[in-house]
XYZ file of C-alpha atoms in Angstrom:
439
model
C -21.807 9.787 51.835
C -18.370 11.308 51.819
C -16.704 13.351 54.532
C -15.919 16.963 53.719
C -12.252 16.335 53.142
C -12.940 13.657 50.511
C -15.615 15.655 48.818
C -13.141 18.513 48.371
C -10.470 16.172 47.124
C -12.902 14.571 44.656
C -14.132 17.777 43.116
C -11.341 20.409 43.089
C -9.204 20.295 39.996
C -7.031 23.444 39.896
C -3.215 23.194 39.725
C -1.758 21.775 42.942
C -4.931 20.043 44.107
C -4.691 16.204 44.423
C -7.458 15.557 41.851
C -6.146 18.266 39.571
C -2.720 16.645 39.527
C -4.260 13.233 38.965
C -6.269 14.437 35.956
C -3.110 15.993 34.535
C -1.664 12.495 34.202
C -4.141 11.734 31.404
C -4.643 12.950 27.862
C -7.708 15.118 27.662
C -10.004 15.724 24.561
C -11.038 19.355 24.217
C -11.561 20.505 20.604
C -12.613 19.168 17.218
C -10.036 19.544 14.471
C -12.306 21.835 12.484
C -12.475 24.355 15.298
C -9.009 25.509 14.406
C -7.909 26.589 10.978
C -4.390 27.098 9.678
C -3.254 30.635 10.608
C -6.839 31.223 11.641
C -8.338 32.846 14.759
C -7.187 31.516 18.152
C -9.715 29.814 20.456
C -10.099 30.528 24.131
C -9.845 27.326 26.143
C -10.285 26.669 29.867
C -9.150 23.358 31.286
C -8.600 22.307 34.950
C -8.891 25.945 36.067
C -6.254 27.205 33.569
C -7.018 29.875 30.976
C -5.388 28.851 27.680
C -5.272 29.741 24.011
C -5.401 27.208 21.185
C -4.252 27.907 17.651
C -3.209 26.061 14.457
C 0.026 27.314 12.951
C 1.142 27.679 9.378
C 2.318 24.062 9.270
C -1.021 22.792 10.587
C 0.288 22.026 14.095
C -1.891 22.724 17.109
C -0.604 24.852 19.975
C -2.142 25.238 23.411
C -0.438 28.023 25.385
C -1.102 30.136 28.432
C -3.655 32.887 27.899
C -1.419 35.651 29.147
C 1.687 36.785 27.322
C 4.712 36.470 29.684
C 5.804 40.004 28.750
C 3.118 42.169 30.316
C 0.186 39.802 30.618
C -1.943 40.760 27.657
C -4.202 37.971 26.371
C -2.900 36.052 23.400
C -6.492 35.599 22.185
C -6.015 39.000 20.452
C -2.812 37.634 18.829
C -1.860 37.480 15.167
C -1.640 33.842 14.057
C 0.933 34.009 11.315
C 4.253 32.604 9.992
C 4.414 29.581 12.303
C 3.522 31.277 15.535
C 1.103 33.381 17.576
C 2.162 37.057 18.008
C 0.942 39.209 20.881
C -0.585 42.394 19.470
C 0.621 44.517 22.395
C 4.351 44.441 21.692
C 4.753 41.804 18.989
C 6.286 38.979 20.984
C 5.730 35.776 19.045
C 5.435 32.159 20.348
C 5.568 28.819 18.554
C 3.402 25.846 19.461
C 6.054 24.682 21.978
C 5.645 28.012 23.853
C 9.108 29.218 22.882
C 9.400 32.933 22.115
C 10.807 33.193 18.588
C 10.583 36.921 17.956
C 10.853 40.137 19.989
C 10.600 42.982 17.507
C 10.630 45.594 20.357
C 14.095 44.439 21.498
C 17.414 45.202 19.762
C 18.278 42.916 16.894
C 21.437 41.699 18.609
C 19.459 40.736 21.839
C 19.195 37.054 22.736
C 16.445 37.750 25.287
C 13.858 35.836 23.228
C 15.730 32.582 23.676
C 15.263 32.898 27.442
C 11.527 33.310 27.319
C 9.077 30.459 27.136
C 5.467 30.471 28.017
C 3.442 27.576 29.397
C 2.471 25.235 26.510
C 0.932 21.802 26.491
C 1.491 19.190 23.761
C -1.436 18.425 21.550
C -2.171 15.517 19.169
C -5.013 14.909 16.739
C -6.835 11.620 16.224
C -9.820 10.857 14.129
C -11.123 14.474 14.108
C -10.440 15.345 17.785
C -7.708 17.333 19.482
C -6.235 15.968 22.771
C -3.813 17.646 25.162
C -1.531 16.465 27.897
C -1.122 18.815 30.849
C 0.956 16.517 32.996
C 4.571 16.530 34.260
C 6.119 13.891 31.960
C 8.606 14.986 29.368
C 7.465 12.130 27.167
C 3.625 11.912 27.460
C 1.968 8.534 27.878
C 0.193 6.938 24.863
C -3.352 8.094 24.021
C -6.077 5.749 25.387
C -6.956 3.043 22.915
C -10.560 3.902 22.545
C -12.257 1.971 19.682
C -13.650 4.893 17.708
C -10.158 6.588 17.531
C -9.042 4.021 14.991
C -12.108 4.227 12.795
C -12.463 6.374 9.643
C -14.174 9.732 10.464
C -17.236 8.787 8.373
C -17.957 6.037 10.905
C -18.719 8.529 13.725
C -20.282 11.854 14.585
C -19.304 13.979 17.570
C -20.563 16.921 19.608
C -20.185 18.467 22.994
C -21.896 20.791 25.502
C -20.896 22.830 28.525
C -22.464 22.121 31.894
C -22.476 24.630 34.711
C -21.694 22.282 37.589
C -18.766 20.370 38.959
C -17.522 17.541 36.639
C -18.201 14.729 39.127
C -21.911 15.246 39.605
C -22.299 15.585 35.867
C -20.391 12.348 35.177
C -22.189 10.473 37.899
C -25.435 10.692 35.959
C -23.848 8.588 33.237
C -23.132 5.660 35.549
C -26.471 5.671 37.266
C -28.937 3.354 35.495
C -31.544 3.717 38.269
C -32.632 7.174 37.211
C -33.670 6.119 33.648
C -36.859 4.529 35.068
C -37.887 7.995 36.180
C -36.124 11.030 34.779
C -36.059 10.047 31.100
C -39.341 8.037 31.087
C -42.639 8.697 29.485
C -45.845 8.280 31.416
C -47.351 6.131 28.729
C -45.319 3.539 26.809
C -44.968 3.815 23.073
C -42.624 2.529 20.418
C -39.157 3.962 20.869
C -36.356 4.799 18.545
C -35.527 1.309 17.330
C -36.231 -2.410 17.457
C -36.884 -3.740 20.915
C -37.078 -0.337 22.661
C -40.690 -0.829 23.670
C -39.714 -4.053 25.539
C -36.828 -2.297 27.302
C -39.093 0.558 28.326
C -41.622 -1.946 29.658
C -38.839 -3.677 31.687
C -37.690 -0.357 33.150
C -41.219 0.613 34.025
C -41.986 -2.623 35.776
C -38.634 -3.007 37.608
C -37.600 0.363 38.966
C -34.963 -0.893 41.318
C -32.243 -2.550 39.230
C -29.709 -4.868 40.943
C -26.245 -3.357 40.606
C -22.954 -5.232 40.462
C -19.536 -3.591 39.934
C -16.375 -5.285 38.811
C -12.979 -3.490 38.852
C -11.160 -3.434 35.527
C -7.641 -2.396 34.433
C -8.766 1.072 33.520
C -11.887 1.643 35.719
C -14.993 -0.274 36.682
C -17.543 -2.268 34.719
C -21.093 -1.788 35.977
C -23.997 -4.203 35.471
C -27.543 -3.027 36.191
C -29.955 -5.999 36.071
C -33.756 -5.751 35.845
C -36.342 -8.619 35.845
C -37.571 -9.341 32.390
C -40.303 -11.649 30.912
C -39.856 -15.398 30.900
C -37.561 -15.555 33.874
C -34.849 -13.470 32.178
C -32.845 -10.448 33.356
C -32.127 -7.377 31.270
C -28.547 -6.285 31.898
C -27.359 -2.878 30.826
C -23.625 -2.659 31.137
C -21.756 0.593 31.619
C -17.975 1.190 31.384
C -16.319 3.866 33.456
C -12.692 4.350 32.378
C -10.352 6.543 34.298
C -10.620 9.294 34.957
C -13.732 10.645 33.093
C -14.615 8.353 30.193
C -18.022 6.596 30.106
C -19.832 4.201 27.760
C -23.448 3.151 28.233
C -25.146 0.098 26.662
C -26.470 0.474 23.156
C -29.764 -0.842 21.769
C -30.933 -3.271 19.153
C -29.342 -5.289 16.379
C -25.958 -4.173 14.864
C -26.030 -1.075 17.080
C -24.253 2.269 16.935
C -22.053 2.645 20.018
C -21.141 5.580 22.203
C -18.279 7.163 24.151
C -18.097 10.384 26.117
C -15.752 12.233 28.370
C -16.703 14.552 31.226
C -13.860 17.054 31.225
C -13.513 19.654 34.039
C -13.261 23.238 32.890
C -12.675 24.304 36.452
C -14.196 23.476 39.928
C -17.693 24.608 38.972
C -17.939 24.005 35.207
C -17.365 21.037 32.909
C -18.016 19.917 29.364
C -18.980 16.594 27.943
C -17.641 15.592 24.596
C -19.144 12.565 22.944
C -19.035 10.273 19.910
C -21.686 8.096 18.345
C -20.074 5.558 16.049
C -20.542 2.325 14.168
C -17.544 -0.114 14.238
C -18.193 -1.676 10.791
C -19.590 0.977 8.408
C -19.917 4.660 7.676
C -22.952 6.387 9.261
C -25.815 7.089 6.954
C -26.864 10.653 6.201
C -30.007 10.075 8.286
C -28.010 8.756 11.177
C -25.607 11.658 11.059
C -28.324 14.264 10.806
C -30.221 12.705 13.731
C -27.131 12.719 15.904
C -26.349 16.295 15.069
C -29.779 17.799 15.430
C -31.478 15.732 18.112
C -30.676 16.304 21.766
C -28.717 13.560 23.491
C -26.481 13.199 26.541
C -23.743 15.303 24.928
C -25.631 17.113 22.140
C -27.718 20.264 22.395
C -30.484 20.702 19.730
C -29.365 23.550 17.467
C -32.297 25.797 18.478
C -31.269 25.493 22.150
C -27.677 26.587 21.716
C -26.450 30.055 22.662
C -25.179 32.107 19.698
C -21.506 31.316 19.023
C -19.224 33.450 21.166
C -15.521 33.800 21.880
C -15.999 32.351 25.475
C -14.177 29.078 26.101
C -16.239 26.403 24.250
C -18.510 29.261 23.039
C -20.088 27.022 20.327
C -21.359 24.547 22.892
C -23.252 26.510 25.553
C -26.913 25.780 26.136
C -29.776 28.289 26.540
C -31.767 26.132 29.066
C -30.367 26.555 32.603
C -31.585 27.139 36.143
C -32.467 30.746 35.414
C -35.215 29.654 33.054
C -36.022 26.373 34.841
C -34.836 24.440 31.730
C -38.149 25.422 30.182
C -40.004 22.773 32.170
C -43.629 22.355 30.955
C -45.877 21.401 33.875
C -48.644 20.239 31.612
C -46.298 17.936 29.744
C -44.998 16.753 33.074
C -48.553 15.998 34.185
C -49.649 14.174 31.002
C -46.700 12.932 28.917
C -43.174 12.755 30.435
C -41.878 12.202 33.935
C -39.736 15.376 33.949
C -41.609 17.795 31.737
C -38.264 18.884 30.247
C -37.934 18.431 26.477
C -34.163 18.381 25.918
C -32.739 15.010 26.871
C -29.457 16.378 28.258
C -31.381 19.014 30.238
C -33.373 16.275 31.966
C -30.040 15.277 33.588
C -28.462 18.735 33.840
C -31.449 20.302 35.644
C -31.355 17.995 38.658
C -27.532 17.906 38.659
C -27.205 21.677 38.580
C -29.960 22.083 41.233
C -27.603 20.241 43.636
C -25.412 23.348 43.700
C -22.233 24.085 41.803
C -20.484 21.455 43.950
C -22.932 19.215 45.735
C -22.385 18.608 49.508
C -21.926 14.843 49.607
C -21.716 14.842 53.390
C -25.505 15.174 53.378
C -26.278 12.273 50.946
C -28.084 9.114 51.907
C -26.931 6.456 49.388
C -28.762 3.228 48.763
C -28.220 -0.067 46.897
C -28.823 1.634 43.577
C -25.788 3.874 44.189
C -23.265 1.035 44.178
C -21.690 2.242 40.951
C -21.442 5.803 42.189
C -19.649 4.615 45.298
C -17.219 2.433 43.310
C -16.213 5.175 40.823
C -15.726 7.715 43.601
C -13.568 5.259 45.535
C -11.378 4.532 42.407
C -10.870 8.249 41.850
C -10.104 8.996 45.481
C -7.686 6.090 45.858
C -5.820 7.171 42.683
C -5.567 10.796 43.742
C -4.348 9.875 47.209
C -1.793 7.365 45.876
C -0.370 10.128 43.653
C -0.377 12.715 46.424
C 0.932 10.538 49.251
C 3.315 8.128 47.487
C 3.908 9.658 44.106
C 2.335 6.658 42.413
C 0.920 7.431 38.971
C -2.097 5.420 37.821
C -0.974 2.268 36.015
C -3.620 2.554 33.242
C -2.030 5.601 31.676
C 0.623 3.303 30.251
C -1.919 0.666 29.096
C -3.859 2.077 26.099
C -5.291 -1.383 25.339
C -7.182 -1.306 28.677
C -9.432 1.251 27.056
C -10.308 -0.908 24.058
C -13.639 -2.060 25.620
C -17.331 -1.807 24.886
C -20.504 -1.341 26.874
C -23.306 -3.851 26.350
C -27.000 -4.663 26.836
C -28.319 -8.215 26.942
C -31.183 -10.408 27.962
C -29.902 -13.452 29.945
C -31.464 -16.340 31.862
C -32.162 -15.110 35.392
C -29.294 -16.984 37.127
C -26.579 -16.390 34.497
C -23.591 -14.160 35.312
C -23.696 -11.025 33.136
C -19.940 -10.444 33.549
C -19.042 -13.986 32.341
C -21.629 -14.043 29.585
C -20.452 -10.778 28.021
C -16.685 -11.285 28.360
C -16.038 -11.440 24.595
C -18.847 -9.003 23.774
C -17.157 -6.246 25.866
C -13.965 -6.469 23.773
C -13.529 -3.924 21.071
C -12.784 -6.428 18.335
C -12.403 -5.289 14.765
C -14.972 -6.614 12.366
C -17.437 -7.659 15.062
C -20.467 -5.856 16.467
C -22.742 -8.046 18.551
C -26.462 -7.331 18.651
C -27.778 -5.797 21.868
C -31.128 -6.029 23.612
């Protein structure tokens, strides 16, 4: 468990909080490139407790500026996106993507007042279909993390996201917890899964419900091995990467597998979104793979029929209908006869328990066991980094090491006594032209 002070430090992300200042040291993904059109409608965005407006100007550049016009505070969401800037409809003040006021039509022509006005603006870059922003203090932002999918052609991957109405940490912690898959996501009766070898993995998870966890610190986070007893004296190891501060990768399945990445980005203290990518390192995705990833519920994807109608709320395309007010549409008969949870949407199987903990769970009341070793390690890494920045002004070293993010998760069957970390050293490197089979 954590004490109350550390629980507050871990979860609060608004400007001026230790964790909020730590998160601002890193680039954050927040939009897909197609969500903004040249001189098109602005998008409401909320990140780390700040209300912002995103727009794409006449030259195709993305701007991310404060929601409120610095003149009288009107929202720039209602602004006119035209002629290389976003113009407030109240009095016509216009701002470019750097936040500089470039026109004040309600001031005398000879006035230089506009040159003195600049609103909050955060630099944005686009890579492989995704828009990232840097909200930190550096004049020259650090490099983007060297995630494998970011250097692949866009037809090699498919992406989606969803909003979750809880604190970001308890949402992210589900992704580094391999213990719960023996329960929450399981079926009561085994059957062939979604690909080669999945039945065997399901059998292993059903017979060994208490995996042995080992955690190894890495340059950018922690590498987590969850080992389960398997037939013929083997162990099945599913290997998860947690990369600072909010990136996760879980082990894929089968021969020549598609791989995954997601980021659990705080909207504010009590809301987050997860943005994720399913990708293949060597080839374009097939139409069938793409359609399945877009329409079938996953960790980061809501089935189309379970999405709220598109709205102008921040991330208004990505809000789910199932929530605590409708009990995530749990079906007690299905729970009794078919699935452990009785909840149909995969992501909702996680979100239901996580949101039921409260908007920010009280970690002073937890009773952690051996299966929580990864949770403990990730919390410790985050807390140590936030305190080092707060107390000594030490920025995390990994922000200057994009190559530390060029890693993979894994899943292997190994002889019982073999070290999973040593055996997968090369397999966990994001090497071009190579895609090892997984268990």
